[in-house]
Coordinates of N, CA and C in Angstrom, one line a residue:
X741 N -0.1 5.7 -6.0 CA -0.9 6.6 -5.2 C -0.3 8.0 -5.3
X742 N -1.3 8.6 -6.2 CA -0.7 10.5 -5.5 C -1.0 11.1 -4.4
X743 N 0.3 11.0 -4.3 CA 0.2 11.9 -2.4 C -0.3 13.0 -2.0
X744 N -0.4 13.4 -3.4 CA -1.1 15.1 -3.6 C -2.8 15.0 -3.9
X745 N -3.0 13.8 -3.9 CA -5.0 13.8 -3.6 C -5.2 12.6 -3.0
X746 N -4.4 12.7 -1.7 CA -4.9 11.9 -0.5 C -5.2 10.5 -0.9
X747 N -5.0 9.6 -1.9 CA -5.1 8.4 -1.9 C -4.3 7.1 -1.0
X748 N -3.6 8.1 -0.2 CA -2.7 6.9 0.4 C -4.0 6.6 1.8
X749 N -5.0 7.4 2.0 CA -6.3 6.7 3.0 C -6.3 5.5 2.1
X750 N -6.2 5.3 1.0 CA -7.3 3.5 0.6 C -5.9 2.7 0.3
X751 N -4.9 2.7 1.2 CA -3.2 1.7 1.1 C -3.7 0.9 1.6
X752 N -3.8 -0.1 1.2 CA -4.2 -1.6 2.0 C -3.0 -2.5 1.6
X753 N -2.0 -2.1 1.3 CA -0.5 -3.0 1.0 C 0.6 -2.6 1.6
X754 N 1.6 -3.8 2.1 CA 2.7 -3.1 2.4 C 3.9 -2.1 1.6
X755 N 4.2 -1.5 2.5 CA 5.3 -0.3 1.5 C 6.2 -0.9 1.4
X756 N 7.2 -1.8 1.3 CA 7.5 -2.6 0.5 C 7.3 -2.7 -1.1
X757 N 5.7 -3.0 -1.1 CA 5.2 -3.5 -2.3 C 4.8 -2.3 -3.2
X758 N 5.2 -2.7 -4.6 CA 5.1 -1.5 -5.6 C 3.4 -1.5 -6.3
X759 N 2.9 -0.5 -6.2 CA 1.3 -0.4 -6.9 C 1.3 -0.8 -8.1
X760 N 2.5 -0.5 -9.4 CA 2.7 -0.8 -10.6 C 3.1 -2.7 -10.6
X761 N 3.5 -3.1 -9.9 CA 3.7 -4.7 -9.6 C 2.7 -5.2 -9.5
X762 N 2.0 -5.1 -8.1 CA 0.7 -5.1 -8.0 C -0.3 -5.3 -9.3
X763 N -0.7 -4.1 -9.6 CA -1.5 -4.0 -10.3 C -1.5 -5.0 -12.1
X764 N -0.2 -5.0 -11.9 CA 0.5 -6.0 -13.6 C 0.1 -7.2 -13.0
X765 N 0.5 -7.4 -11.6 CA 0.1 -9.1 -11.4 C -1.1 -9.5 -11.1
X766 N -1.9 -8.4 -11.0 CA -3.4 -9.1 -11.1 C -3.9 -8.8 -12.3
X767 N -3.5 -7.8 -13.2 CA -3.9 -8.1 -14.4 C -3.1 -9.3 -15.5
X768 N -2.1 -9.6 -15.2 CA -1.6 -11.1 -15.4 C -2.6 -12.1 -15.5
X769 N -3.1 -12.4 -13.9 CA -3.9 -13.2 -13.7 C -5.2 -13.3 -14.2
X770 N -5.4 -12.1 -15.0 CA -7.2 -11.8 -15.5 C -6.9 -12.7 -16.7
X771 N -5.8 -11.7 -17.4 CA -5.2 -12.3 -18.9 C -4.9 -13.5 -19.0
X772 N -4.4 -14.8 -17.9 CA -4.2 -15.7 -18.3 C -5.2 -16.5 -17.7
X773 N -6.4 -16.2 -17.1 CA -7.5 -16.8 -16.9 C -8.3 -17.2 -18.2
X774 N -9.3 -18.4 -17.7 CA -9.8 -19.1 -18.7 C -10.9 -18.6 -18.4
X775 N -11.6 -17.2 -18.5 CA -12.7 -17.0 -18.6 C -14.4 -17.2 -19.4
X776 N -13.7 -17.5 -20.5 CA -14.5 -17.9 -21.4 C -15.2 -19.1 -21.4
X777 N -14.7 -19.9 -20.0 CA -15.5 -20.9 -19.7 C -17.1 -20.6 -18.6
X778 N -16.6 -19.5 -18.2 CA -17.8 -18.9 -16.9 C -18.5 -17.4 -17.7
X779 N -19.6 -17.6 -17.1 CA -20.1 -16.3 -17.7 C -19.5 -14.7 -16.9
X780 N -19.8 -14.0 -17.5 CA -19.5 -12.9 -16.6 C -19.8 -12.4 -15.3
X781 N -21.2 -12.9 -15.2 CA -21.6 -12.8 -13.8 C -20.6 -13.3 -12.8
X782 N -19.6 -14.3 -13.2 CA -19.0 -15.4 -12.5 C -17.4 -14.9 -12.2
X783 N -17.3 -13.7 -13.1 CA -16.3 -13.7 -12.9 C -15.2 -13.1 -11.6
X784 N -16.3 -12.0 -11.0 CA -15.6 -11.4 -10.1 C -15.6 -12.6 -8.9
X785 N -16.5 -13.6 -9.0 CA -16.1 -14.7 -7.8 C -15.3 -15.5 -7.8
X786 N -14.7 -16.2 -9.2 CA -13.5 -17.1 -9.9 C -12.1 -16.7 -8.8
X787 N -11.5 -17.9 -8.5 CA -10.2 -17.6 -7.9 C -9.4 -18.0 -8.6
X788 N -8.0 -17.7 -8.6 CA -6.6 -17.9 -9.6 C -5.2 -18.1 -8.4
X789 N -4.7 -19.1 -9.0 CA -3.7 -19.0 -8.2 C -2.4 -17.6 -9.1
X790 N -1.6 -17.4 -8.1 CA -1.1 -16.5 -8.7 C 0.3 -16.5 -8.1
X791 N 1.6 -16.0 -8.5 CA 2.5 -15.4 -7.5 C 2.5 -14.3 -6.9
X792 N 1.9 -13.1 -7.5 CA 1.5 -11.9 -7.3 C 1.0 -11.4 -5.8
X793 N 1.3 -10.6 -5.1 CA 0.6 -10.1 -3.7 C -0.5 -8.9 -4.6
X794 N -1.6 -9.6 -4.1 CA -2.8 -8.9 -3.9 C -2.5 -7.3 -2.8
X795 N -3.4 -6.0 -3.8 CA -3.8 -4.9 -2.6 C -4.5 -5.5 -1.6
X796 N -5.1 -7.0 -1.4 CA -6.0 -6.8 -0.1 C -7.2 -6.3 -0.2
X797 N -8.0 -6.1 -1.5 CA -9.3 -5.1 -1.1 C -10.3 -6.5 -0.8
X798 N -9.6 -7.7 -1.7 CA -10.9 -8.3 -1.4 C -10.5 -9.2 -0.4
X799 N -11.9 -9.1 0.7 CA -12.2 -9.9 1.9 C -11.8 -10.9 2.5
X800 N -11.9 -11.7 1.2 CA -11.6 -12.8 1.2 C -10.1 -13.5 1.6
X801 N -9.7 -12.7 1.6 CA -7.9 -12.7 1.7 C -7.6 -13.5 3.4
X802 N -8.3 -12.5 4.0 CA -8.7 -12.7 5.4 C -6.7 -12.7 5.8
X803 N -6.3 -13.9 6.3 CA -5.2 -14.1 7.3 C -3.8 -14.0 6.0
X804 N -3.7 -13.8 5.1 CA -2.6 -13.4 4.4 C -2.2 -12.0 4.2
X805 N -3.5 -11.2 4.8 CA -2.7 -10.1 4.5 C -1.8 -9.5 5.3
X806 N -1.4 -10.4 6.8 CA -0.9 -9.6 7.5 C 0.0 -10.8 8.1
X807 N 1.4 -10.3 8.5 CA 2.4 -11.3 8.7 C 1.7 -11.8 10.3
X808 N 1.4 -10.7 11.0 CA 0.9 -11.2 12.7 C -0.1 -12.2 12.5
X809 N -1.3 -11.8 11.1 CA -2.2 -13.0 11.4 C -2.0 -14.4 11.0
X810 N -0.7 -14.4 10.3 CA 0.0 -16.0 9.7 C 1.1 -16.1 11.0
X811 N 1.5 -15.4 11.5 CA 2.8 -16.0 12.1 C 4.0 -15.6 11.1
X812 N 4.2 -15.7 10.1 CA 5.1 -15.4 9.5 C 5.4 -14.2 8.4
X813 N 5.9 -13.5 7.4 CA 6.1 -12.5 6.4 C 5.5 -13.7 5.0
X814 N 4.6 -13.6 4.3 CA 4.4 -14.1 2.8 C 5.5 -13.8 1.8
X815 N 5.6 -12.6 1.5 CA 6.3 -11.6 0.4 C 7.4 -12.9 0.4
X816 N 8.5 -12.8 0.9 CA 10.1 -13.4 0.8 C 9.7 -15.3 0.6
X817 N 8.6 -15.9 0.7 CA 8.2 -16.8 0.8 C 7.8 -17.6 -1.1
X818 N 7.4 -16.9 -1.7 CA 7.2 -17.0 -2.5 C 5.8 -18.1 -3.2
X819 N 5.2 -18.0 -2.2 CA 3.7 -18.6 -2.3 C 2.7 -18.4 -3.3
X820 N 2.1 -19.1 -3.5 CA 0.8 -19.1 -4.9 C -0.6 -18.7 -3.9
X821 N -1.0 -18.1 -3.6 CA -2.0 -17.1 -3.1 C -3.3 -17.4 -4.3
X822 N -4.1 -17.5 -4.1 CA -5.9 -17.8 -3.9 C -6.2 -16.3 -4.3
X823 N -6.6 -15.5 -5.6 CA -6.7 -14.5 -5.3 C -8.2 -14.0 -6.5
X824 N -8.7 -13.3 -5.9 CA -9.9 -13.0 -7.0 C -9.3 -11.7 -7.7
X825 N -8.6 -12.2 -8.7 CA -8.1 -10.9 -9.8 C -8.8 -9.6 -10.1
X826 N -10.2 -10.1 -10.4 CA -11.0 -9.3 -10.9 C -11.3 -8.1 -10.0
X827 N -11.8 -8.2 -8.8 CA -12.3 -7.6 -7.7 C -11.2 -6.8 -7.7
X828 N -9.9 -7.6 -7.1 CA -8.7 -6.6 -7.0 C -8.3 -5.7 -7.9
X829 N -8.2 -5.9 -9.2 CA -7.6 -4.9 -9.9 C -9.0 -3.9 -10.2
X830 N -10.0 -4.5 -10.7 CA -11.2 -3.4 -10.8 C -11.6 -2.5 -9.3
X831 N -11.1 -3.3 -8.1 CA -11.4 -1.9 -7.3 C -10.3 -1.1 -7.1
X832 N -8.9 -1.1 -7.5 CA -8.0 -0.8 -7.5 C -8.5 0.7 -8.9
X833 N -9.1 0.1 -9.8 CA -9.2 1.1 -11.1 C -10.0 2.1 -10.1
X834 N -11.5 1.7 -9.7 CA -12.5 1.8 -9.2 C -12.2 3.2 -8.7
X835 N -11.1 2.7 -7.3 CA -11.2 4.3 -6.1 C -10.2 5.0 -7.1
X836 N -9.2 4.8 -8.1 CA -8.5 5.6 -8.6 C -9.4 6.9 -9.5
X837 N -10.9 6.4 -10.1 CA -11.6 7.2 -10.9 C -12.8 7.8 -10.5
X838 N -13.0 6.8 -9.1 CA -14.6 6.9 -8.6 C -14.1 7.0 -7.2
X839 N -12.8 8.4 -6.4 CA -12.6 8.0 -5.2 C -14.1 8.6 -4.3
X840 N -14.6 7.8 -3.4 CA -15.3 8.5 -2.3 C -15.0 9.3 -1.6
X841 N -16.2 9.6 -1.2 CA -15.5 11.6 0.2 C -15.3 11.1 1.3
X842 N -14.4 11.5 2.0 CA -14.3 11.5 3.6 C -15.1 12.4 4.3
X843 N -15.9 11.3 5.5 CA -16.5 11.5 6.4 C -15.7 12.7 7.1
X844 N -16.5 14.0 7.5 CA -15.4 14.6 8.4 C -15.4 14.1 10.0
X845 N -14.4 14.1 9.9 CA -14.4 13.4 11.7 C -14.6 12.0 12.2
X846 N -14.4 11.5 10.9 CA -14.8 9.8 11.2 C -13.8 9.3 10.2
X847 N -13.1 8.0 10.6 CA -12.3 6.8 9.6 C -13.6 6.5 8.3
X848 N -14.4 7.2 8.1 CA -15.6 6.9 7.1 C -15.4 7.4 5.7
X849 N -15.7 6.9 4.5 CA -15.9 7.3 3.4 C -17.6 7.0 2.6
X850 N -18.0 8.2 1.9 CA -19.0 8.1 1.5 C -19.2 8.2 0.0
X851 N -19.6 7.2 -0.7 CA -20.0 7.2 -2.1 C -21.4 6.8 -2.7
X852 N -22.0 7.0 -3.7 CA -23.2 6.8 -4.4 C -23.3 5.7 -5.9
X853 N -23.8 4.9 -5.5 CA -24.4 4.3 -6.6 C -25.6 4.9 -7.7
X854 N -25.1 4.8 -8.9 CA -26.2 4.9 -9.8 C -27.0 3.7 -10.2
X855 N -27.9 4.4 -11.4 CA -28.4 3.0 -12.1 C -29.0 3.2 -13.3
X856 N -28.7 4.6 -13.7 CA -28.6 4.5 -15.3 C -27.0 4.6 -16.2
X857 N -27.3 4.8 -17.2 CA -25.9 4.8 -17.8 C -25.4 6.1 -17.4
X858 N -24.4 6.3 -17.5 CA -23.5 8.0 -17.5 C -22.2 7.7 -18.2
X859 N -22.0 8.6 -18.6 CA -20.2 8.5 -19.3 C -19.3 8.5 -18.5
X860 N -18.4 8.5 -18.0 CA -17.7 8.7 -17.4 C -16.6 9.9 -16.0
X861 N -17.7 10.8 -17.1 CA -16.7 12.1 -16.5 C -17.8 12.4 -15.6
X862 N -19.0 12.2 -15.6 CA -20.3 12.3 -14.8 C -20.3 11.4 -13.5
X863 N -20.3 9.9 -14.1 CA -20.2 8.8 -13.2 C -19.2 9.5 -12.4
X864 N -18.2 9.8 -12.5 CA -17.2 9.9 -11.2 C -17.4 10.9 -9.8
X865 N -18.4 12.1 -11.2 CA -19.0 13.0 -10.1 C -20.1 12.6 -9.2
X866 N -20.4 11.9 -10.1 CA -22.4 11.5 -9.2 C -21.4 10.3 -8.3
X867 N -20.5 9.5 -8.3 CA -20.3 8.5 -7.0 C -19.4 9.4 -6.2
X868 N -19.1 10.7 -6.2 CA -18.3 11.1 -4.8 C -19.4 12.1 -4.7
X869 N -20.7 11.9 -5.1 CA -21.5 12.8 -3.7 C -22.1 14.0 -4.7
X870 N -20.9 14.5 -5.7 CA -21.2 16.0 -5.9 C -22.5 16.7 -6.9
X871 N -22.9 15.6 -7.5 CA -24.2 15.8 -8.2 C -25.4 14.7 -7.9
X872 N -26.3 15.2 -7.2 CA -27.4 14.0 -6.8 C -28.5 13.6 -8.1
X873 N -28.5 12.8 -8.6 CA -29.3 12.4 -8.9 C -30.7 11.8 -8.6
X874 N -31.6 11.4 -9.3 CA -32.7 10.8 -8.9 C -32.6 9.3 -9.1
X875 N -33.0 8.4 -8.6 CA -32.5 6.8 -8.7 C -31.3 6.6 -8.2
X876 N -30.8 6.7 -7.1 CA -29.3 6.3 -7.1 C -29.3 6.3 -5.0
X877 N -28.3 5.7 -4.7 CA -28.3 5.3 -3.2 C -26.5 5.6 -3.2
X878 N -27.1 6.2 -1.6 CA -25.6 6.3 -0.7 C -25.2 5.7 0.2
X879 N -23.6 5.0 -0.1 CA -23.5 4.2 1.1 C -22.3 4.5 1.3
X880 N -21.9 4.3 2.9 CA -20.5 4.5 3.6 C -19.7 3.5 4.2
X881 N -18.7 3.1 4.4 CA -17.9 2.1 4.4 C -17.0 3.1 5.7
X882 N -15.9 2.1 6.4 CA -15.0 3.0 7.5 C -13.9 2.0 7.0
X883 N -13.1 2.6 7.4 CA -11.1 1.9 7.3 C -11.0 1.3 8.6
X884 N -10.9 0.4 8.5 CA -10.4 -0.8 9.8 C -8.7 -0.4 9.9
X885 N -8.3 -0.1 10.9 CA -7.0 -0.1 11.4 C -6.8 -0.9 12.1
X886 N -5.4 -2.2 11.9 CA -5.7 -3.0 12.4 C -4.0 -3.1 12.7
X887 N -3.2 -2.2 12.2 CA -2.0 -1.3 13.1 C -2.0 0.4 12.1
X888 N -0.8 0.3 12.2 CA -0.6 2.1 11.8 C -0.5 1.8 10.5
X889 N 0.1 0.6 9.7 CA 0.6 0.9 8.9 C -0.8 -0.2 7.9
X890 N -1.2 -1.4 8.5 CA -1.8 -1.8 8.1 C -3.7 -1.8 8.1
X891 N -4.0 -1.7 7.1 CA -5.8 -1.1 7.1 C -6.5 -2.1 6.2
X892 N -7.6 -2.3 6.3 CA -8.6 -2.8 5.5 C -10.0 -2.0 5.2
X893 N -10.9 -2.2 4.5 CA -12.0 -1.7 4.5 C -13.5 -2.5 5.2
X894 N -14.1 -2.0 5.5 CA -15.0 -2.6 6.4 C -16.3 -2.7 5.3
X895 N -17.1 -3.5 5.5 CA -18.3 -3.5 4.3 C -19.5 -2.3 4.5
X896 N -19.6 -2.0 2.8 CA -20.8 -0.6 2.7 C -21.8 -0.6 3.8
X897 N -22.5 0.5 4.2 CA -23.4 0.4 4.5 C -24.3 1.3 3.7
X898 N -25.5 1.1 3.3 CA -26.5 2.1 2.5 C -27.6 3.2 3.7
X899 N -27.1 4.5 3.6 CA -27.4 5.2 4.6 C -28.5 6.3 4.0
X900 N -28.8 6.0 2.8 CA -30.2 6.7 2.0 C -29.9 6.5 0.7
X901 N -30.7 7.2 0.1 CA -31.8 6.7 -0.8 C -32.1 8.4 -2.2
X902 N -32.0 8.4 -3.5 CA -32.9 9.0 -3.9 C -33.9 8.3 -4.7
X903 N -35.2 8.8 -5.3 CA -35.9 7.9 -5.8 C -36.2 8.9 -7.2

């Protein structure tokens, strides 16, 4: 995370845990998955066991992300964790190239969907808001705080529309 463009809003890990670890150990898990047996559609719902601690983005995690909701600390435990690779490391890529804008005055972030193609250097402008297109929808999500240090994301909501 650079601290110098505000990305430590989307930390959903403990400090402890290194982003570059992280990130190797769910792309581990992509690499040594047998994807070739599911189609693509399938893949961001496929679970892997893993040793790796997950960022947390995806939902599904529920009671491991947090030592209060197990009763215990995971990390020093050394457990094989249930984790959807794909989701994790692709939203991990995701806010790093396509971060959303902060609501002013709200735990809220606001981003845009397209639905034609765009390159890249465009796509990142048209999902934070700064070029509107025609065809494309906006939705906002808020940061769940669930202490100071620990956060989640709360699911999109779609709050308009262009056509």
């Amino acid at each position: 995370i650079d601290r110098h463009s505000g990305g430590s809003a989307f930390k959903t890990w403990a400090g402890q845990q290194g982003v570059l670890k992280i990130a190797t150990g769910m792309k581990k898990a992509i690499d040594k998955g047998d994807w070739k047996s599911i189609s693509p559609e399938e893949w961001f719902a496929k679970t892997v066991n893993t040793k790796s601690l997950p960022f947390n983005f995806d939902s599904n995690l529920g009671a491991s992300g947090s030592a209060l909701d197990v009763g215990f600390s995971m990390d020093p435990l050394k457990f094989r964790l249930q984790t959807r690779p794909f989701i994790e490391f692709f939203a991990f890529v995701g806010l790093q190239r396509f971060r959303p804008v902060k609501v002013k005055g709200q735990k809220a972030y606001r981003y845009s969907l397209w639905f034609d193609p765009l390159v890249p250097e465009i796509a990142s402008t048209v999902a934070c808001g700064s070029l509107g297109l025609m065809n494309m929808e906006v939705l906002e999500f808020q940061i769940l705080y669930r202490t100071k240090y620990l956060k989640s994301f709360l699911p999109a909501i779609k709050i308009g529309e262009q056509k």
